[in-house]
Amino acid sequence: MPSPSVDASEIAVIRARLAASPRPADLAARRARVDALGAGYGLPDDVAVQPAKLRDVPAEWTATPAADRDRVILFLHGGGYVSGSLESHRHAVAQAGREAGTRTLAVAYRLAPEHPFPTALGDALAGYRFLLESGFAPGRIALAGESAGGGLALAVALTLRARGLPLPACLWLSSPWTDLALTGVSLDTKAAVDPLLSRVYLAELAAAYLNGADPGDPLVSPIRADLAGLPPMLIQVGSAETLLDDALRLAGVAAAADVAVELQVWPHMIHAWHLFYPEVAAGRRSLASAGRYIRAYLDGAAGG
């Protein structure tokens, strides 16, 4: 296993690349920048990609030859609810499916500010219903999301519980954004080391998504929700993230509600480090860890 010092030197290369391409002011250019974070890596030759449609919302299957066709990761990308796409996360989603031995279905939920809350939640719920209607057993579905997609995955689970619908086997939440009221202390204590997310930028994203909605609503800030009865969850976060406290507090809220929770804090890692897994060993290891976690719950071997 590579040492933390190797991880730090590898992520330093990514930091330098991000610094050389600062975030533009134009929304379209910002979206193109986020897409470029992952789109340049490409896919291994054995990954099959199949477009799908959920009503009018694009989605995409990926699978490797070894994937169990009856098991699936439903994935919701990051991007602060205003950017991110199938293209930005495709390679990392496909790798997670490889590690878990499943197919994946990624949903290109509609983005703010054109489509503010609750549009993304409705689109994500449509993805889950699509899987049930396609014959997937709830116990063979893992619900996953990165950053804003992690908060969205929790909102989906909360909505399913409220409606009395069957819940997925487990949740995988990578650097989840769980508090759009921005009360986490790491927004300030990690500001100097996070190259992607700042309090000012997150406030801009939150305003675009909320469009006047209450930032304390549990469906936008699930850190404030009663999580009792939710599926087991794996939370992964980097130590160099302004969203570190969102993940740490979420683990505490889940544990207090008697939810089985596994928290992993990855030293030196920045936000969305999974996207850089071809160059960063910690990215590969964290995806492998998520794959093992998902595989165990879909096998029914984990938990009590």
Short mmCIF file of N, CA and C in Angstrom, two decimals, residues 88-253:
data_model
loop_
_atom_site.label_atom_id
_atom_site.label_comp_id
_atom_site.label_asym_id
_atom_site.label_seq_id
_atom_site.Cartn_x
_atom_site.Cartn_y
_atom_site.Cartn_z
N SER A 88 -18.26 14.12 -16.59
CA SER A 88 -17.28 14.47 -15.55
C SER A 88 -16.96 13.30 -14.64
N HIS A 89 -17.93 12.43 -14.40
CA HIS A 89 -17.76 11.36 -13.41
C HIS A 89 -17.75 9.95 -14.00
N ARG A 90 -17.88 9.84 -15.31
CA ARG A 90 -18.06 8.52 -15.93
C ARG A 90 -16.97 7.53 -15.54
N HIS A 91 -15.72 7.94 -15.63
CA HIS A 91 -14.61 7.00 -15.39
C HIS A 91 -14.59 6.53 -13.94
N ALA A 92 -14.87 7.43 -12.99
CA ALA A 92 -14.86 7.04 -11.59
C ALA A 92 -16.06 6.17 -11.25
N VAL A 93 -17.22 6.48 -11.84
CA VAL A 93 -18.41 5.65 -11.62
C VAL A 93 -18.18 4.24 -12.15
N ALA A 94 -17.62 4.15 -13.34
CA ALA A 94 -17.35 2.84 -13.93
C ALA A 94 -16.38 2.04 -13.07
N GLN A 95 -15.37 2.71 -12.52
CA GLN A 95 -14.41 2.01 -11.67
C GLN A 95 -15.05 1.55 -10.37
N ALA A 96 -15.95 2.36 -9.82
CA ALA A 96 -16.67 1.93 -8.62
C ALA A 96 -17.50 0.68 -8.91
N GLY A 97 -18.15 0.66 -10.07
CA GLY A 97 -18.91 -0.53 -10.46
C GLY A 97 -18.02 -1.74 -10.61
N ARG A 98 -16.82 -1.54 -11.18
CA ARG A 98 -15.88 -2.66 -11.32
C ARG A 98 -15.52 -3.21 -9.93
N GLU A 99 -15.21 -2.32 -9.01
CA GLU A 99 -14.80 -2.75 -7.67
C GLU A 99 -15.94 -3.44 -6.92
N ALA A 100 -17.17 -2.98 -7.16
CA ALA A 100 -18.33 -3.56 -6.46
C ALA A 100 -18.89 -4.78 -7.18
N GLY A 101 -18.47 -5.01 -8.42
CA GLY A 101 -19.00 -6.13 -9.19
C GLY A 101 -20.43 -5.90 -9.64
N THR A 102 -20.79 -4.65 -9.92
CA THR A 102 -22.16 -4.29 -10.28
C THR A 102 -22.19 -3.51 -11.59
N ARG A 103 -23.38 -3.35 -12.12
CA ARG A 103 -23.63 -2.31 -13.11
C ARG A 103 -23.74 -0.98 -12.38
N THR A 104 -23.66 0.12 -13.12
CA THR A 104 -23.94 1.43 -12.53
C THR A 104 -24.96 2.15 -13.40
N LEU A 105 -25.77 2.97 -12.76
CA LEU A 105 -26.67 3.87 -13.47
C LEU A 105 -26.45 5.27 -12.92
N ALA A 106 -25.88 6.15 -13.74
CA ALA A 106 -25.65 7.54 -13.35
C ALA A 106 -26.77 8.39 -13.93
N VAL A 107 -27.27 9.32 -13.12
CA VAL A 107 -28.39 10.17 -13.52
C VAL A 107 -27.90 11.60 -13.72
N ALA A 108 -28.16 12.17 -14.89
CA ALA A 108 -27.80 13.56 -15.18
C ALA A 108 -28.96 14.45 -14.76
N TYR A 109 -29.18 14.54 -13.45
CA TYR A 109 -30.28 15.36 -12.94
C TYR A 109 -30.11 16.81 -13.42
N ARG A 110 -31.24 17.49 -13.55
CA ARG A 110 -31.20 18.85 -14.07
C ARG A 110 -30.58 19.81 -13.05
N LEU A 111 -29.89 20.83 -13.57
CA LEU A 111 -29.04 21.68 -12.76
C LEU A 111 -29.65 23.04 -12.50
N ALA A 112 -29.27 23.61 -11.35
CA ALA A 112 -29.56 25.01 -11.04
C ALA A 112 -28.52 25.89 -11.76
N PRO A 113 -28.80 27.16 -11.97
CA PRO A 113 -29.99 27.88 -11.52
C PRO A 113 -31.22 27.70 -12.41
N GLU A 114 -31.05 27.06 -13.58
CA GLU A 114 -32.18 26.86 -14.48
C GLU A 114 -33.25 25.99 -13.83
N HIS A 115 -32.82 25.03 -13.02
CA HIS A 115 -33.75 24.07 -12.40
C HIS A 115 -33.40 23.95 -10.91
N PRO A 116 -33.88 24.88 -10.08
CA PRO A 116 -33.54 24.84 -8.66
C PRO A 116 -34.28 23.74 -7.91
N PHE A 117 -33.97 23.62 -6.62
CA PHE A 117 -34.66 22.69 -5.73
C PHE A 117 -36.17 22.86 -5.88
N PRO A 118 -36.94 21.76 -5.98
CA PRO A 118 -36.56 20.35 -5.76
C PRO A 118 -36.38 19.54 -7.05
N THR A 119 -36.03 20.18 -8.16
CA THR A 119 -35.98 19.46 -9.43
C THR A 119 -34.99 18.30 -9.38
N ALA A 120 -33.78 18.54 -8.86
CA ALA A 120 -32.77 17.48 -8.82
C ALA A 120 -33.27 16.29 -8.00
N LEU A 121 -33.96 16.57 -6.91
CA LEU A 121 -34.49 15.49 -6.08
C LEU A 121 -35.52 14.67 -6.85
N GLY A 122 -36.40 15.34 -7.57
CA GLY A 122 -37.38 14.61 -8.37
C GLY A 122 -36.73 13.75 -9.43
N ASP A 123 -35.68 14.26 -10.07
CA ASP A 123 -34.98 13.48 -11.09
C ASP A 123 -34.27 12.28 -10.49
N ALA A 124 -33.65 12.48 -9.32
CA ALA A 124 -32.95 11.37 -8.66
C ALA A 124 -33.95 10.30 -8.21
N LEU A 125 -35.09 10.71 -7.68
CA LEU A 125 -36.13 9.75 -7.31
C LEU A 125 -36.63 8.98 -8.53
N ALA A 126 -36.72 9.66 -9.66
CA ALA A 126 -37.14 8.98 -10.89
C ALA A 126 -36.14 7.89 -11.26
N GLY A 127 -34.86 8.14 -11.00
CA GLY A 127 -33.85 7.13 -11.26
C GLY A 127 -34.04 5.89 -10.39
N TYR A 128 -34.36 6.10 -9.12
CA TYR A 128 -34.58 4.97 -8.23
C TYR A 128 -35.83 4.20 -8.62
N ARG A 129 -36.90 4.93 -8.92
CA ARG A 129 -38.14 4.25 -9.35
C ARG A 129 -37.90 3.47 -10.64
N PHE A 130 -37.11 4.02 -11.53
CA PHE A 130 -36.79 3.34 -12.78
C PHE A 130 -36.13 1.99 -12.51
N LEU A 131 -35.22 1.95 -11.54
CA LEU A 131 -34.57 0.68 -11.21
C LEU A 131 -35.57 -0.32 -10.64
N LEU A 132 -36.46 0.14 -9.75
CA LEU A 132 -37.47 -0.78 -9.20
C LEU A 132 -38.38 -1.30 -10.31
N GLU A 133 -38.80 -0.40 -11.20
CA GLU A 133 -39.69 -0.81 -12.28
C GLU A 133 -38.98 -1.71 -13.29
N SER A 134 -37.65 -1.63 -13.33
CA SER A 134 -36.86 -2.49 -14.22
C SER A 134 -36.58 -3.85 -13.63
N GLY A 135 -37.04 -4.07 -12.39
CA GLY A 135 -36.92 -5.38 -11.78
C GLY A 135 -35.81 -5.54 -10.77
N PHE A 136 -35.09 -4.47 -10.45
CA PHE A 136 -34.04 -4.58 -9.44
C PHE A 136 -34.66 -4.65 -8.05
N ALA A 137 -34.23 -5.63 -7.26
CA ALA A 137 -34.67 -5.71 -5.88
C ALA A 137 -34.00 -4.59 -5.08
N PRO A 138 -34.72 -3.96 -4.15
CA PRO A 138 -34.11 -2.88 -3.36
C PRO A 138 -32.81 -3.32 -2.68
N GLY A 139 -32.76 -4.57 -2.23
CA GLY A 139 -31.57 -5.08 -1.56
C GLY A 139 -30.40 -5.32 -2.49
N ARG A 140 -30.58 -5.06 -3.77
CA ARG A 140 -29.49 -5.19 -4.75
C ARG A 140 -29.16 -3.83 -5.36
N ILE A 141 -29.60 -2.75 -4.68
CA ILE A 141 -29.32 -1.40 -5.13
C ILE A 141 -28.48 -0.68 -4.07
N ALA A 142 -27.37 -0.09 -4.49
CA ALA A 142 -26.60 0.83 -3.64
C ALA A 142 -26.84 2.23 -4.17
N LEU A 143 -27.18 3.15 -3.28
CA LEU A 143 -27.44 4.54 -3.64
C LEU A 143 -26.20 5.35 -3.28
N ALA A 144 -25.65 6.07 -4.26
CA ALA A 144 -24.35 6.72 -4.06
C ALA A 144 -24.37 8.13 -4.61
N GLY A 145 -23.52 8.97 -4.04
CA GLY A 145 -23.37 10.32 -4.55
C GLY A 145 -22.10 10.96 -4.03
N GLU A 146 -21.59 11.90 -4.82
CA GLU A 146 -20.38 12.63 -4.46
C GLU A 146 -20.71 14.11 -4.30
N SER A 147 -20.24 14.72 -3.21
CA SER A 147 -20.42 16.14 -2.94
C SER A 147 -21.91 16.49 -2.88
N ALA A 148 -22.39 17.38 -3.76
CA ALA A 148 -23.82 17.67 -3.78
C ALA A 148 -24.62 16.40 -4.03
N GLY A 149 -24.09 15.51 -4.86
CA GLY A 149 -24.77 14.25 -5.11
C GLY A 149 -24.89 13.40 -3.86
N GLY A 150 -23.95 13.54 -2.92
CA GLY A 150 -24.06 12.83 -1.65
C GLY A 150 -25.23 13.35 -0.82
N GLY A 151 -25.36 14.68 -0.74
CA GLY A 151 -26.52 15.23 -0.06
C GLY A 151 -27.82 14.85 -0.74
N LEU A 152 -27.78 14.81 -2.07
CA LEU A 152 -28.97 14.44 -2.84
C LEU A 152 -29.34 12.98 -2.59
N ALA A 153 -28.34 12.10 -2.51
CA ALA A 153 -28.62 10.69 -2.21
C ALA A 153 -29.32 10.55 -0.86
N LEU A 154 -28.87 11.31 0.13
CA LEU A 154 -29.53 11.28 1.43
C LEU A 154 -30.97 11.79 1.33
N ALA A 155 -31.17 12.85 0.54
CA ALA A 155 -32.53 13.37 0.37
C ALA A 155 -33.43 12.34 -0.29
N VAL A 156 -32.88 11.58 -1.24
CA VAL A 156 -33.66 10.49 -1.87
C VAL A 156 -34.06 9.47 -0.81
N ALA A 157 -33.10 9.05 0.01
CA ALA A 157 -33.39 8.04 1.04
C ALA A 157 -34.43 8.55 2.03
N LEU A 158 -34.32 9.81 2.43
CA LEU A 158 -35.29 10.39 3.35
C LEU A 158 -36.69 10.42 2.74
N THR A 159 -36.77 10.74 1.46
CA THR A 159 -38.06 10.80 0.77
C THR A 159 -38.66 9.41 0.63
N LEU A 160 -37.83 8.44 0.30
CA LEU A 160 -38.31 7.06 0.20
C LEU A 160 -38.88 6.59 1.54
N ARG A 161 -38.15 6.90 2.62
CA ARG A 161 -38.62 6.51 3.95
C ARG A 161 -39.95 7.18 4.27
N ALA A 162 -40.05 8.47 3.96
CA ALA A 162 -41.28 9.21 4.26
C ALA A 162 -42.48 8.67 3.49
N ARG A 163 -42.24 8.16 2.29
CA ARG A 163 -43.32 7.64 1.45
C ARG A 163 -43.57 6.16 1.65
N GLY A 164 -42.82 5.55 2.56
CA GLY A 164 -43.01 4.14 2.83
C GLY A 164 -42.54 3.24 1.70
N LEU A 165 -41.61 3.70 0.89
CA LEU A 165 -41.09 2.92 -0.23
C LEU A 165 -39.86 2.14 0.19
N PRO A 166 -39.56 1.05 -0.49
CA PRO A 166 -38.42 0.23 -0.10
C PRO A 166 -37.10 0.98 -0.26
N LEU A 167 -36.24 0.80 0.73
CA LEU A 167 -34.95 1.50 0.75
C LEU A 167 -33.87 0.64 0.10
N PRO A 168 -32.81 1.28 -0.41
CA PRO A 168 -31.70 0.52 -0.97
C PRO A 168 -30.91 -0.21 0.12
N ALA A 169 -30.01 -1.07 -0.29
CA ALA A 169 -29.25 -1.87 0.67
C ALA A 169 -28.28 -1.02 1.47
N CYS A 170 -27.70 0.01 0.83
CA CYS A 170 -26.70 0.82 1.51
C CYS A 170 -26.50 2.12 0.75
N LEU A 171 -25.80 3.05 1.41
CA LEU A 171 -25.44 4.34 0.82
C LEU A 171 -23.92 4.46 0.80
N TRP A 172 -23.40 5.03 -0.28
CA TRP A 172 -21.99 5.40 -0.36
C TRP A 172 -21.94 6.90 -0.65
N LEU A 173 -21.41 7.65 0.31
CA LEU A 173 -21.40 9.10 0.23
C LEU A 173 -19.96 9.60 0.22
N SER A 174 -19.55 10.21 -0.86
CA SER A 174 -18.18 10.71 -1.01
C SER A 174 -18.19 12.23 -0.84
N SER A 175 -17.49 12.72 0.18
CA SER A 175 -17.40 14.16 0.46
C SER A 175 -18.78 14.82 0.40
N PRO A 176 -19.77 14.27 1.11
CA PRO A 176 -21.13 14.77 0.93
C PRO A 176 -21.30 16.20 1.43
N TRP A 177 -22.03 17.00 0.66
CA TRP A 177 -22.41 18.35 1.08
C TRP A 177 -23.76 18.21 1.75
N THR A 178 -23.77 18.35 3.07
CA THR A 178 -24.97 18.04 3.85
C THR A 178 -25.54 19.24 4.58
N ASP A 179 -24.90 20.41 4.46
CA ASP A 179 -25.33 21.59 5.22
C ASP A 179 -25.24 22.83 4.34
N LEU A 180 -26.35 23.16 3.66
CA LEU A 180 -26.35 24.33 2.78
C LEU A 180 -26.48 25.63 3.57
N ALA A 181 -26.66 25.52 4.89
CA ALA A 181 -26.59 26.72 5.74
C ALA A 181 -25.15 27.10 6.05
N LEU A 182 -24.21 26.23 5.72
CA LEU A 182 -22.77 26.53 5.80
C LEU A 182 -22.33 26.86 7.22
N THR A 183 -22.63 25.94 8.15
CA THR A 183 -22.25 26.16 9.54
C THR A 183 -21.06 25.32 9.98
N GLY A 184 -20.48 24.53 9.09
CA GLY A 184 -19.35 23.68 9.47
C GLY A 184 -18.08 24.47 9.72
N VAL A 185 -17.36 24.11 10.79
CA VAL A 185 -16.15 24.87 11.15
C VAL A 185 -15.04 24.68 10.12
N SER A 186 -15.02 23.55 9.43
CA SER A 186 -13.95 23.31 8.47
C SER A 186 -14.05 24.21 7.24
N LEU A 187 -15.18 24.87 7.05
CA LEU A 187 -15.26 25.86 5.98
C LEU A 187 -14.20 26.95 6.18
N ASP A 188 -13.83 27.19 7.43
CA ASP A 188 -12.81 28.18 7.75
C ASP A 188 -11.46 27.53 8.07
N THR A 189 -11.48 26.43 8.84
CA THR A 189 -10.21 25.84 9.26
C THR A 189 -9.47 25.15 8.12
N LYS A 190 -10.19 24.75 7.07
CA LYS A 190 -9.57 24.09 5.92
C LYS A 190 -9.54 24.98 4.68
N ALA A 191 -9.88 26.25 4.84
CA ALA A 191 -9.96 27.14 3.69
C ALA A 191 -8.62 27.28 2.97
N ALA A 192 -7.53 27.24 3.71
CA ALA A 192 -6.22 27.46 3.11
C ALA A 192 -5.70 26.25 2.34
N VAL A 193 -6.31 25.07 2.55
CA VAL A 193 -5.77 23.85 1.92
C VAL A 193 -6.72 23.23 0.90
N ASP A 194 -7.95 23.72 0.82
CA ASP A 194 -8.91 23.19 -0.16
C ASP A 194 -8.80 23.99 -1.46
N PRO A 195 -8.36 23.36 -2.56
CA PRO A 195 -8.16 24.10 -3.80
C PRO A 195 -9.43 24.26 -4.65
N LEU A 196 -10.52 23.66 -4.22
CA LEU A 196 -11.73 23.65 -5.04
C LEU A 196 -12.90 24.41 -4.45
N LEU A 197 -13.11 24.29 -3.14
CA LEU A 197 -14.34 24.82 -2.53
C LEU A 197 -14.01 25.81 -1.42
N SER A 198 -14.64 26.97 -1.48
CA SER A 198 -14.52 27.99 -0.44
C SER A 198 -15.91 28.33 0.09
N ARG A 199 -15.96 28.98 1.24
CA ARG A 199 -17.24 29.40 1.79
C ARG A 199 -17.99 30.31 0.82
N VAL A 200 -17.28 31.26 0.20
CA VAL A 200 -17.92 32.20 -0.71
C VAL A 200 -18.52 31.46 -1.91
N TYR A 201 -17.76 30.54 -2.47
CA TYR A 201 -18.25 29.81 -3.64
C TYR A 201 -19.42 28.91 -3.26
N LEU A 202 -19.33 28.23 -2.12
CA LEU A 202 -20.43 27.37 -1.69
C LEU A 202 -21.70 28.18 -1.42
N ALA A 203 -21.54 29.38 -0.89
CA ALA A 203 -22.71 30.24 -0.67
C ALA A 203 -23.38 30.60 -2.00
N GLU A 204 -22.57 30.83 -3.02
CA GLU A 204 -23.11 31.12 -4.35
C GLU A 204 -23.87 29.91 -4.90
N LEU A 205 -23.30 28.73 -4.74
CA LEU A 205 -23.95 27.51 -5.22
C LEU A 205 -25.25 27.26 -4.45
N ALA A 206 -25.21 27.42 -3.14
CA ALA A 206 -26.41 27.20 -2.33
C ALA A 206 -27.53 28.14 -2.74
N ALA A 207 -27.21 29.40 -2.97
CA ALA A 207 -28.23 30.36 -3.36
C ALA A 207 -28.86 29.99 -4.69
N ALA A 208 -28.04 29.51 -5.63
CA ALA A 208 -28.56 29.11 -6.93
C ALA A 208 -29.50 27.92 -6.82
N TYR A 209 -29.13 26.95 -5.99
CA TYR A 209 -29.95 25.74 -5.85
C TYR A 209 -31.21 26.01 -5.04
N LEU A 210 -31.07 26.76 -3.94
CA LEU A 210 -32.21 26.98 -3.05
C LEU A 210 -33.25 27.88 -3.69
N ASN A 211 -32.82 28.92 -4.38
CA ASN A 211 -33.76 29.84 -5.04
C ASN A 211 -34.83 30.31 -4.06
N GLY A 212 -34.40 30.66 -2.85
CA GLY A 212 -35.32 31.15 -1.83
C GLY A 212 -35.81 30.10 -0.85
N ALA A 213 -35.53 28.82 -1.10
CA ALA A 213 -35.95 27.77 -0.17
C ALA A 213 -35.13 27.86 1.12
N ASP A 214 -35.64 27.28 2.17
CA ASP A 214 -35.01 27.31 3.48
C ASP A 214 -33.77 26.42 3.49
N PRO A 215 -32.57 26.96 3.76
CA PRO A 215 -31.38 26.10 3.81
C PRO A 215 -31.41 25.09 4.94
N GLY A 216 -32.32 25.26 5.88
CA GLY A 216 -32.46 24.30 6.96
C GLY A 216 -33.38 23.14 6.65
N ASP A 217 -34.02 23.15 5.49
CA ASP A 217 -34.87 22.04 5.08
C ASP A 217 -34.03 20.76 5.04
N PRO A 218 -34.45 19.71 5.74
CA PRO A 218 -33.66 18.47 5.76
C PRO A 218 -33.43 17.87 4.38
N LEU A 219 -34.24 18.21 3.40
CA LEU A 219 -34.05 17.66 2.05
C LEU A 219 -32.98 18.41 1.27
N VAL A 220 -32.51 19.53 1.79
CA VAL A 220 -31.34 20.19 1.20
C VAL A 220 -30.15 20.17 2.15
N SER A 221 -30.44 20.07 3.44
CA SER A 221 -29.40 19.98 4.47
C SER A 221 -29.68 18.78 5.36
N PRO A 222 -29.41 17.57 4.86
CA PRO A 222 -29.78 16.36 5.62
C PRO A 222 -29.03 16.20 6.94
N ILE A 223 -28.03 17.03 7.20
CA ILE A 223 -27.39 17.04 8.51
C ILE A 223 -28.41 17.38 9.60
N ARG A 224 -29.51 18.01 9.20
CA ARG A 224 -30.55 18.43 10.13
C ARG A 224 -31.72 17.44 10.18
N ALA A 225 -31.62 16.34 9.46
CA ALA A 225 -32.72 15.39 9.38
C ALA A 225 -32.64 14.36 10.50
N ASP A 226 -33.77 13.74 10.79
CA ASP A 226 -33.82 12.52 11.60
C ASP A 226 -33.48 11.38 10.66
N LEU A 227 -32.34 10.76 10.85
CA LEU A 227 -31.86 9.72 9.93
C LEU A 227 -32.27 8.32 10.35
N ALA A 228 -33.08 8.20 11.39
CA ALA A 228 -33.47 6.88 11.88
C ALA A 228 -34.10 6.05 10.77
N GLY A 229 -33.68 4.81 10.69
CA GLY A 229 -34.25 3.89 9.72
C GLY A 229 -33.60 3.91 8.36
N LEU A 230 -32.60 4.78 8.15
CA LEU A 230 -31.92 4.80 6.86
C LEU A 230 -30.98 3.61 6.73
N PRO A 231 -30.62 3.26 5.51
CA PRO A 231 -29.72 2.12 5.31
C PRO A 231 -28.32 2.41 5.86
N PRO A 232 -27.52 1.37 6.04
CA PRO A 232 -26.11 1.57 6.41
C PRO A 232 -25.43 2.48 5.40
N MET A 233 -24.47 3.27 5.88
CA MET A 233 -23.81 4.21 4.98
C MET A 233 -22.30 4.24 5.19
N LEU A 234 -21.61 4.34 4.09
CA LEU A 234 -20.17 4.58 4.07
C LEU A 234 -19.97 6.05 3.70
N ILE A 235 -19.24 6.78 4.55
CA ILE A 235 -18.91 8.17 4.28
C ILE A 235 -17.41 8.27 4.08
N GLN A 236 -16.99 8.80 2.94
CA GLN A 236 -15.57 9.02 2.66
C GLN A 236 -15.34 10.51 2.46
N VAL A 237 -14.27 11.03 3.05
CA VAL A 237 -13.96 12.45 2.93
C VAL A 237 -12.45 12.63 3.02
N GLY A 238 -11.92 13.65 2.36
CA GLY A 238 -10.51 13.97 2.47
C GLY A 238 -10.25 14.91 3.63
N SER A 239 -9.04 14.83 4.20
CA SER A 239 -8.72 15.69 5.34
C SER A 239 -8.48 17.13 4.92
N ALA A 240 -8.28 17.38 3.62
CA ALA A 240 -7.99 18.73 3.13
C ALA A 240 -9.20 19.35 2.44
N GLU A 241 -10.37 19.14 3.02
CA GLU A 241 -11.61 19.63 2.41
C GLU A 241 -12.32 20.61 3.32
N THR A 242 -12.86 21.67 2.75
CA THR A 242 -13.73 22.54 3.53
C THR A 242 -15.01 21.82 3.95
N LEU A 243 -15.38 20.76 3.24
CA LEU A 243 -16.57 19.99 3.59
C LEU A 243 -16.28 18.87 4.59
N LEU A 244 -15.08 18.85 5.16
CA LEU A 244 -14.73 17.80 6.13
C LEU A 244 -15.76 17.74 7.25
N ASP A 245 -16.14 18.89 7.78
CA ASP A 245 -17.05 18.90 8.92
C ASP A 245 -18.44 18.42 8.55
N ASP A 246 -18.86 18.62 7.29
CA ASP A 246 -20.15 18.09 6.87
C ASP A 246 -20.17 16.58 7.00
N ALA A 247 -19.06 15.93 6.64
CA ALA A 247 -18.98 14.48 6.73
C ALA A 247 -18.87 14.01 8.18
N LEU A 248 -18.03 14.69 8.97
CA LEU A 248 -17.85 14.28 10.36
C LEU A 248 -19.15 14.40 11.14
N ARG A 249 -19.85 15.52 10.95
CA ARG A 249 -21.11 15.70 11.67
C ARG A 249 -22.18 14.74 11.19
N LEU A 250 -22.20 14.46 9.90
CA LEU A 250 -23.18 13.51 9.38
C LEU A 250 -22.98 12.14 10.03
N ALA A 251 -21.73 11.72 10.16
CA ALA A 251 -21.48 10.42 10.81
C ALA A 251 -22.03 10.40 12.23
N GLY A 252 -21.86 11.51 12.95
CA GLY A 252 -22.39 11.59 14.31
C GLY A 252 -23.90 11.56 14.35
N VAL A 253 -24.53 12.29 13.46
CA VAL A 253 -26.00 12.32 13.40
C VAL A 253 -26.55 10.93 13.06
#
